[in-house]
PDB file of C-alpha atoms in Angstrom:
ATOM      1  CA  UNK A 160      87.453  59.387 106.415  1.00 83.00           C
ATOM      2  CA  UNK A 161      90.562  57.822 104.779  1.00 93.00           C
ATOM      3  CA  UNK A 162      93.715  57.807 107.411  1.00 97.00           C
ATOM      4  CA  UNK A 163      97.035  58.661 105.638  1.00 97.00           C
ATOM      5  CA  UNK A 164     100.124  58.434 107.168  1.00 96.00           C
ATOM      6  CA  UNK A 165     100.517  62.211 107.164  1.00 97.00           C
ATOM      7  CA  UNK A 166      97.410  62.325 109.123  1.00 97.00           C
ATOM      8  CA  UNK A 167      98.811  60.603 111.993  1.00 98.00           C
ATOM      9  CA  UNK A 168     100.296  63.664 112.676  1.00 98.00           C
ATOM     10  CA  UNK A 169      97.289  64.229 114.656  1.00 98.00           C
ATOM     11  CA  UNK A 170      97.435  61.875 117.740  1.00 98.00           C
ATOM     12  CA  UNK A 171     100.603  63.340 118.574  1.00 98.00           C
ATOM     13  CA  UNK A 172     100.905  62.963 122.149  1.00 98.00           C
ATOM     14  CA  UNK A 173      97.345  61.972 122.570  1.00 98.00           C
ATOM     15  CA  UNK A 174      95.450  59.174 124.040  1.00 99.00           C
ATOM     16  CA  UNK A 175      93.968  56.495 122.499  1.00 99.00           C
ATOM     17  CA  UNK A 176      91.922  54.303 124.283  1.00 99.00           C
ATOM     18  CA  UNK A 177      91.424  50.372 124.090  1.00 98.00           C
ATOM     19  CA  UNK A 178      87.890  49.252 124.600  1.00 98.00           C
ATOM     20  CA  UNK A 179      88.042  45.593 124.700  1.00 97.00           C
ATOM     21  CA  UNK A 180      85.909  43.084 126.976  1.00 95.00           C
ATOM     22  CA  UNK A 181      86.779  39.097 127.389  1.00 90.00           C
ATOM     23  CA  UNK A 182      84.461  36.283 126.200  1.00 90.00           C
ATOM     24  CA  UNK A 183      82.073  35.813 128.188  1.00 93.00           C
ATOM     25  CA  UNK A 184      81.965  38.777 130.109  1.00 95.00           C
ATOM     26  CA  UNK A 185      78.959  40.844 129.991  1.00 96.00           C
ATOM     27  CA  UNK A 186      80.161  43.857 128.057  1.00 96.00           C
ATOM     28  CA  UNK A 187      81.189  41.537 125.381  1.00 96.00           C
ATOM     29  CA  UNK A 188      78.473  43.231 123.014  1.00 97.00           C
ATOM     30  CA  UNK A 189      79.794  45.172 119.981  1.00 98.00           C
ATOM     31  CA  UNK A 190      77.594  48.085 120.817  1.00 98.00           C
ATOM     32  CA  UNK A 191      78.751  48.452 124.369  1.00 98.00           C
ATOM     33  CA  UNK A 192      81.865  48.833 122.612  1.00 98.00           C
ATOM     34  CA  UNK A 193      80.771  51.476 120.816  1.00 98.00           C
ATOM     35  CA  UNK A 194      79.359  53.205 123.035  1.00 98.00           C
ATOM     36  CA  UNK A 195      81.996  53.051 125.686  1.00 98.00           C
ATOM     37  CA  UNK A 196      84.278  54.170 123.128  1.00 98.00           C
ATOM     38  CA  UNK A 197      82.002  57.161 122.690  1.00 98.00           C
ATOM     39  CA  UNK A 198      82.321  58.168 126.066  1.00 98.00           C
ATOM     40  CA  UNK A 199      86.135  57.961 125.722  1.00 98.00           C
ATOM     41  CA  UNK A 200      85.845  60.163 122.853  1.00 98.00           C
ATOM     42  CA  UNK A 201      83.949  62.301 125.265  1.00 98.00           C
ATOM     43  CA  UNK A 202      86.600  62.378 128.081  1.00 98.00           C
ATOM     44  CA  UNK A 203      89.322  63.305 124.913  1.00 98.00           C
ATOM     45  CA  UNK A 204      90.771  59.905 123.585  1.00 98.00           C
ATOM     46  CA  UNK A 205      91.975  61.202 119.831  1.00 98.00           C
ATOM     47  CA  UNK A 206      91.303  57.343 118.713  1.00 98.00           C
ATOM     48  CA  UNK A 207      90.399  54.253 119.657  1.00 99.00           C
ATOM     49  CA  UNK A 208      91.453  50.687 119.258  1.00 99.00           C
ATOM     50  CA  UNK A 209      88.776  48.184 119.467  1.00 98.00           C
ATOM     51  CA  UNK A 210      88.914  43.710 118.962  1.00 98.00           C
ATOM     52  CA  UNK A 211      86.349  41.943 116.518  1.00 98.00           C
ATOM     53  CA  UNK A 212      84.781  42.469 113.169  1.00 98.00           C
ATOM     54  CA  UNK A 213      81.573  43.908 114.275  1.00 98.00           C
ATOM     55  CA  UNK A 214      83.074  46.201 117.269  1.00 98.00           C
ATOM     56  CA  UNK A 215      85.194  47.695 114.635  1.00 98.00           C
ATOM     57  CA  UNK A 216      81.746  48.373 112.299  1.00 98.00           C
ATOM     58  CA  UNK A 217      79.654  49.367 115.519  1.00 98.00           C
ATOM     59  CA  UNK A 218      82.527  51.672 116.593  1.00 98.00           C
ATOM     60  CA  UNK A 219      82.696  53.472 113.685  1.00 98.00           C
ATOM     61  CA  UNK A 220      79.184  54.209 113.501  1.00 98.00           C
ATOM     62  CA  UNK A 221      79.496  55.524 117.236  1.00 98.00           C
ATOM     63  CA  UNK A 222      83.012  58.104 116.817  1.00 98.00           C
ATOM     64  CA  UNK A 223      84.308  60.468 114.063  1.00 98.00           C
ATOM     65  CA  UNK A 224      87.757  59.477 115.500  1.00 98.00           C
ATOM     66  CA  UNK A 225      90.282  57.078 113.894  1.00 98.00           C
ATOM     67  CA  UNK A 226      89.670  53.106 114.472  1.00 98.00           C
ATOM     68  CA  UNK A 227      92.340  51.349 115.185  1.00 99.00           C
ATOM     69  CA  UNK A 228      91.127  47.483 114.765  1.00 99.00           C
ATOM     70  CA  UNK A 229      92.447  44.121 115.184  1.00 98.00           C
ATOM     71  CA  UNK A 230      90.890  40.605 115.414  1.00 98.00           C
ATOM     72  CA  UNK A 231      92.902  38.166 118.293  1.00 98.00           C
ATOM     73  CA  UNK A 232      92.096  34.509 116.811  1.00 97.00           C
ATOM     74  CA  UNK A 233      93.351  32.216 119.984  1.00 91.00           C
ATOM     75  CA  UNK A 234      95.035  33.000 123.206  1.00 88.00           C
ATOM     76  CA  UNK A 235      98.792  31.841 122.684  1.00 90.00           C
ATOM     77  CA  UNK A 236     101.604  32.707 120.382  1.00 96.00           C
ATOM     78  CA  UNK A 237     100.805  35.091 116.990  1.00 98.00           C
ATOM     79  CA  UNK A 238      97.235  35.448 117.887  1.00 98.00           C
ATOM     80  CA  UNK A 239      96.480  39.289 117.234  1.00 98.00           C
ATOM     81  CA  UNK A 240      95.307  39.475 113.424  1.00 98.00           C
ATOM     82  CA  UNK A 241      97.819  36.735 112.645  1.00 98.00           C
ATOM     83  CA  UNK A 242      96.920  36.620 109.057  1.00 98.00           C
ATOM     84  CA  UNK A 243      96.431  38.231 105.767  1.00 98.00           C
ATOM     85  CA  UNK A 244      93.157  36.904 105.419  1.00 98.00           C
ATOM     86  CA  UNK A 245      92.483  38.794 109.594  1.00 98.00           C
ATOM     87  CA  UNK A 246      93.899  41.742 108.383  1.00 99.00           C
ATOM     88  CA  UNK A 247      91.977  42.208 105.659  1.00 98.00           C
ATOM     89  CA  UNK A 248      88.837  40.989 107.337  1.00 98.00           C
ATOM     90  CA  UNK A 249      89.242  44.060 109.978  1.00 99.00           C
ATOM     91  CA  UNK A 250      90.422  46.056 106.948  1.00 98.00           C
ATOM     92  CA  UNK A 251      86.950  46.006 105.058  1.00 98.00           C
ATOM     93  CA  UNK A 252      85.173  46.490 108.357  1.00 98.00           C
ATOM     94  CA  UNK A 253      85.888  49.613 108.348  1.00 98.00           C
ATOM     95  CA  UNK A 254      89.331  50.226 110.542  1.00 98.00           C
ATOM     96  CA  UNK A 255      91.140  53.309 109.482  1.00 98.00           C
ATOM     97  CA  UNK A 256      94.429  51.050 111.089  1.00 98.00           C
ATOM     98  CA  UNK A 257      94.761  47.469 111.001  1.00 99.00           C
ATOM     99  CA  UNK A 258      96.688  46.520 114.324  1.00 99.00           C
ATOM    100  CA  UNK A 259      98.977  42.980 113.423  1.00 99.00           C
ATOM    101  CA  UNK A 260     101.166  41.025 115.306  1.00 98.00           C
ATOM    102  CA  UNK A 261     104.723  42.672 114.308  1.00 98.00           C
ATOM    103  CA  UNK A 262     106.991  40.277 115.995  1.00 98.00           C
ATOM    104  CA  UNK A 263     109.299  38.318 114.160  1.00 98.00           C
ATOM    105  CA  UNK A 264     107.915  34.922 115.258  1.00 98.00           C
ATOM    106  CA  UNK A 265     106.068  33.012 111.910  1.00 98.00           C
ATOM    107  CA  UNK A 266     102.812  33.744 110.692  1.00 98.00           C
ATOM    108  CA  UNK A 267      99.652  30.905 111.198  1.00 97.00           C
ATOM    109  CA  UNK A 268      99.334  31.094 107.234  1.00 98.00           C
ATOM    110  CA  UNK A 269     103.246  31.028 106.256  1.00 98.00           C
ATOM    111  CA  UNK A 270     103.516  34.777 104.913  1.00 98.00           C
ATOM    112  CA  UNK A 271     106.521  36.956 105.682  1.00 98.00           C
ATOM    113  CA  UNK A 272     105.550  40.164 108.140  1.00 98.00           C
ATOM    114  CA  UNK A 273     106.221  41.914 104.761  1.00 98.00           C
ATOM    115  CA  UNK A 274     104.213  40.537 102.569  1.00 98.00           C
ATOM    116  CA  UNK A 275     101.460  41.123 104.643  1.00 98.00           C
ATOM    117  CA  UNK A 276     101.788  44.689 105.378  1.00 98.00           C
ATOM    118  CA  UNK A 277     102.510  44.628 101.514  1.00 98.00           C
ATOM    119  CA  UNK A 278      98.790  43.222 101.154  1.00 98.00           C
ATOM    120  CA  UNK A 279      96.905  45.329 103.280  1.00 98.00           C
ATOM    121  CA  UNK A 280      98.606  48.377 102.107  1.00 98.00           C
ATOM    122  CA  UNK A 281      97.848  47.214  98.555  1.00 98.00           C
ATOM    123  CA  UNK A 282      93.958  45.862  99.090  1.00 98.00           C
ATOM    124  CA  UNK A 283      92.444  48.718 101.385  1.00 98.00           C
ATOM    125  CA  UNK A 284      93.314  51.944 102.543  1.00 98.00           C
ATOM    126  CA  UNK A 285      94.153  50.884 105.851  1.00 98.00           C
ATOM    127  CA  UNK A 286      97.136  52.005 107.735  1.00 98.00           C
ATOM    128  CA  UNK A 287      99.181  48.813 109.238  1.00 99.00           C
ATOM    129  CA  UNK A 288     100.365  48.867 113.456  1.00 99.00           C
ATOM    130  CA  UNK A 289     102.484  46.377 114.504  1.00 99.00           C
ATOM    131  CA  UNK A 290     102.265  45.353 117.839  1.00 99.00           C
ATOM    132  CA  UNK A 291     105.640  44.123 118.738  1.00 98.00           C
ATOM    133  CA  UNK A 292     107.731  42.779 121.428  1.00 98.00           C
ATOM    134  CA  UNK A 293     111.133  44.235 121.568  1.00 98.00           C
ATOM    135  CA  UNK A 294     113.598  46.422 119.832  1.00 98.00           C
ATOM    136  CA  UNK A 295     114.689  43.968 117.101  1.00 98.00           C
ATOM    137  CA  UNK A 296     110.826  43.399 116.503  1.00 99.00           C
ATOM    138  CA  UNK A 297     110.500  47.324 115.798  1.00 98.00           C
ATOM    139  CA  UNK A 298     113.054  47.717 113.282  1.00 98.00           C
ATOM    140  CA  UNK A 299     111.847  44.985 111.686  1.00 98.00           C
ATOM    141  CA  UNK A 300     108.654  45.855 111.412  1.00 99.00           C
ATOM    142  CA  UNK A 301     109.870  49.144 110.072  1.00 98.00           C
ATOM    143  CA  UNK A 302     111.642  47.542 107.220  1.00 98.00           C
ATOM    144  CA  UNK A 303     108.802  45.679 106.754  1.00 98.00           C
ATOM    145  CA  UNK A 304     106.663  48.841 105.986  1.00 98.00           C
ATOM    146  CA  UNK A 305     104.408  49.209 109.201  1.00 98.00           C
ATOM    147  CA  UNK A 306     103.148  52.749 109.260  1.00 98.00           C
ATOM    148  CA  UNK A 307     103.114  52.748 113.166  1.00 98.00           C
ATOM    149  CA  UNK A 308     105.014  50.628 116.154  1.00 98.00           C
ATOM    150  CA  UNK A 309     103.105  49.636 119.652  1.00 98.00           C
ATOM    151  CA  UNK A 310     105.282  48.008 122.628  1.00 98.00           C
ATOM    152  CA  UNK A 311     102.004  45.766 122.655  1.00 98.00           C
ATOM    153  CA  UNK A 312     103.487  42.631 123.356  1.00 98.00           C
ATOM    154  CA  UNK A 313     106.653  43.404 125.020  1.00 98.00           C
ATOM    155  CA  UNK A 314     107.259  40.880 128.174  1.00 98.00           C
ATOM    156  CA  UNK A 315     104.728  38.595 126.287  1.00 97.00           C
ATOM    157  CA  UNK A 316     106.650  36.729 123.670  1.00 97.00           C
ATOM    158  CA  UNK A 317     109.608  35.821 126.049  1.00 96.00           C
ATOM    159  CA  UNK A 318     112.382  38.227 124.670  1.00 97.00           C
ATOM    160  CA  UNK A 319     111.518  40.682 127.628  1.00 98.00           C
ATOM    161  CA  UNK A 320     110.660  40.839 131.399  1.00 97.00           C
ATOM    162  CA  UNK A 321     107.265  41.627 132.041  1.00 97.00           C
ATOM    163  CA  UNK A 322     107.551  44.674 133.985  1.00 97.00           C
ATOM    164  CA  UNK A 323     104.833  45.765 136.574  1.00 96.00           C
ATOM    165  CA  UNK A 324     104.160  48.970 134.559  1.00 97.00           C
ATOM    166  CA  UNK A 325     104.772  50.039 130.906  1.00 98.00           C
ATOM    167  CA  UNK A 326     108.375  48.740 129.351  1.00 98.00           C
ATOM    168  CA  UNK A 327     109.768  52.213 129.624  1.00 98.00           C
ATOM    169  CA  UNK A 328     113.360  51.093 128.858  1.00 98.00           C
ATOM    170  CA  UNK A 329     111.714  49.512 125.988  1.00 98.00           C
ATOM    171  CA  UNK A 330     109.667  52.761 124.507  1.00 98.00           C
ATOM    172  CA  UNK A 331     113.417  54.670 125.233  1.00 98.00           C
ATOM    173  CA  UNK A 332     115.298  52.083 123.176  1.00 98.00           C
ATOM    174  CA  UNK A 333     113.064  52.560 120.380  1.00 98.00           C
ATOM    175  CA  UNK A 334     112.988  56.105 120.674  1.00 98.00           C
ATOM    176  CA  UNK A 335     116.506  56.965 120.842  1.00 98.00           C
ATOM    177  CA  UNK A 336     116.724  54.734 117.263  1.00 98.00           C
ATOM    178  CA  UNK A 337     114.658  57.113 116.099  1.00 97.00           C
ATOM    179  CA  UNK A 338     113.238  54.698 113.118  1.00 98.00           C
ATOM    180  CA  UNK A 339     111.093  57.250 111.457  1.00 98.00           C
ATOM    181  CA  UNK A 340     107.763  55.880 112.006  1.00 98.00           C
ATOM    182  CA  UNK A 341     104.808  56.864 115.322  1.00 98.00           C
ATOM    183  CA  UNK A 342     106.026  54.708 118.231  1.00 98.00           C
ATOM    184  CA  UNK A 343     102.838  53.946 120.439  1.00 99.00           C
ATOM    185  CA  UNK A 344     102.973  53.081 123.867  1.00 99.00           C
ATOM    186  CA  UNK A 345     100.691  50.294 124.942  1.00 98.00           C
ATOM    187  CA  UNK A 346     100.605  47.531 127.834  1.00 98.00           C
ATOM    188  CA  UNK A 347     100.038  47.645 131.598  1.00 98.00           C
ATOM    189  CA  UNK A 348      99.836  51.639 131.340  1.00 98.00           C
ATOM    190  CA  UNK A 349      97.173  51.768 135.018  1.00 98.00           C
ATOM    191  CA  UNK A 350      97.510  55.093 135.564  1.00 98.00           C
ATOM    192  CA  UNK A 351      97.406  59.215 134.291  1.00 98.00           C
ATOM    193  CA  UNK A 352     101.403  58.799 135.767  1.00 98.00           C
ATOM    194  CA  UNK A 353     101.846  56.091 133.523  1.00 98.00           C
ATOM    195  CA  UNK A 354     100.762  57.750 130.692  1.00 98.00           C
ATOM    196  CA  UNK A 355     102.463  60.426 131.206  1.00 98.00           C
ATOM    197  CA  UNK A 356     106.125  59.278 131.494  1.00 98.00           C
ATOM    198  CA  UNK A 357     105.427  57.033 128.742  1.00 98.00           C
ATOM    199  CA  UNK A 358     105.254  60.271 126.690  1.00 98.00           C
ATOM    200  CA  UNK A 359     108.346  61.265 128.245  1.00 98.00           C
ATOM    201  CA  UNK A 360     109.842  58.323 127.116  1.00 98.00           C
ATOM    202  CA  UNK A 361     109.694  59.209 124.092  1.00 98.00           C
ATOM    203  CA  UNK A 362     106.205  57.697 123.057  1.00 98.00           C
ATOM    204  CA  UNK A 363     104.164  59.659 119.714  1.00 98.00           C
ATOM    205  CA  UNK A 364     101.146  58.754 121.635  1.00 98.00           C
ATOM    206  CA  UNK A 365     100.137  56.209 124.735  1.00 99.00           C
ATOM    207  CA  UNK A 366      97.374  53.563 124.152  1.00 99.00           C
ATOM    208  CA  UNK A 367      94.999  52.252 127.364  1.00 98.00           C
ATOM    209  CA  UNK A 368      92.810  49.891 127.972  1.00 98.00           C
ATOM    210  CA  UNK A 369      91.654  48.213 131.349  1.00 98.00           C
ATOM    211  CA  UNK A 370      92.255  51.297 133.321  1.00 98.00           C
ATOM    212  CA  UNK A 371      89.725  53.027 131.343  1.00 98.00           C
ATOM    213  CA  UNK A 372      87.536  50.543 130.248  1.00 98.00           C
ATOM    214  CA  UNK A 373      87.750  47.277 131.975  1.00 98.00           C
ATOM    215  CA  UNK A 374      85.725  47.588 135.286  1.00 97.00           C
ATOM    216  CA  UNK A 375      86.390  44.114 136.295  1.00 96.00           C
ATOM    217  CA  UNK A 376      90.267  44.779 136.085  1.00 97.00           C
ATOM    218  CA  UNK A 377      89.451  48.069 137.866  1.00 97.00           C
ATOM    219  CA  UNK A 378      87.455  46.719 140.760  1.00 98.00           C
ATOM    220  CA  UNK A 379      89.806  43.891 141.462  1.00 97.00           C
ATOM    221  CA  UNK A 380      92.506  46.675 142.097  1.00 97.00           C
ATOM    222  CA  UNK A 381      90.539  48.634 144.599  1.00 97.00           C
ATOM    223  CA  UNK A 382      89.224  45.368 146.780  1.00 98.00           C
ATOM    224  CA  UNK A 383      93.023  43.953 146.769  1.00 97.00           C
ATOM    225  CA  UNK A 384      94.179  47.135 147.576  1.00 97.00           C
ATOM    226  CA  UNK A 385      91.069  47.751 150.454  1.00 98.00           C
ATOM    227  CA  UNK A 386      92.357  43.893 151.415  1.00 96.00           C
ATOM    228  CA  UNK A 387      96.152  44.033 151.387  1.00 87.00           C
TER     229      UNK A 387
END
């Protein structure tokens, strides 16, 4: 299945789910991932985003969905697929989208935010997301040629206050610019509410993770809560 931008037409107000587990954590296997994001498939997740080379091969062995992929390469700065040679890496694995940092910070390996979607667009048949951290970062990565926009990193690269939920001000900003591209929600989105004013923010479609599929996150929530 080859993803065209048209075909993004699709996860319209959908869900995509995030299946991601830390290092050294015990679902850190590539085919848990796949199979948890099976069973997201099953509960109605119209894609799925997934971290690593071989979770983005293993998960598209285990869903007919599109794979949104992306390979994080240290914990501070540009660190999600912060290069060409990342991009292209999760590219050839198999990722119908390549999910890049898309803020306007530079790149590990020098290259303009440009140039790279330039490259993936021109060496695979990948889609490019960038994950960006405030309004300037969208329209940039617009002009830059990103096919779709993620609040990822908003109140993580210091341009924004990390809010306790999703950046709803954020997702209306970009919305009401109405840049022409899919605007995805994603970050800190904990619950169906969440999600769901997200969307009537003015999201094309909301992204989650550790709600869904971190049960480490999840369990922590219930005993602080049960221990307030």
């Amino acid at each position: 299945m080859i993803l065209t931008p048209e075909g993004l037409e699709a996860l319209r107000s959908q869900l995509i789910v995030s299946c991601q587990a830390y290092p050294g954590e015990p679902m850190r296997d590539p085919r848990t991932t796949g199979q948890v994001a099976a069973s997201a498939v099953i509960g109605g997740a119209a894609a799925i985003r997934v971290q690593g080379l071989a979770d983005v091969q293993f998960t598209r062995a285990a869903v007919e969905v599109p794979v949104i992929g992306l390979w994080k390469d240290g914990h501070d700065g540009v660190f999600i697929t912060p290069t060409f040679r990342h991009a292209l890496a999760v590219a050839n694995a198999g990722a119908h989208v390549v999910a890049i940092d898309g803020t306007r910070r530079a790149r590990p390996d020098g290259m303009t935010l440009a140039a790279t979607v330039a490259g993936i667009h021109s060496e695979s048949q990948a889609l490019v997301m960038a994950d960006c951290g405030s309004f300037d970062d969208a329209v940039s990565a617009i002009e830059a040629g990103a096919d779709l926009i993620g609040t990822t990193l908003a109140g993580y690269t210091g341009e924004r206050p990390k809010s306790d939920g999703p950046d709803l001000e954020l997702l209306e900003q970009i919305a009401a610019a109405d840049l022409g591209k899919p605007l995805i929600a994603e970050g800190r989105i904990h619950t169906p509410d969440h999600a769901r004013q997200a969307l009537d923010a003015g999201a094309f479609a909301v992204v989650v993770g550790t709600a869904i599929t971190h049960p480490a996150s999840i369990t922590g929530w219930f005993k602080g809560a049960m221990h307030a």
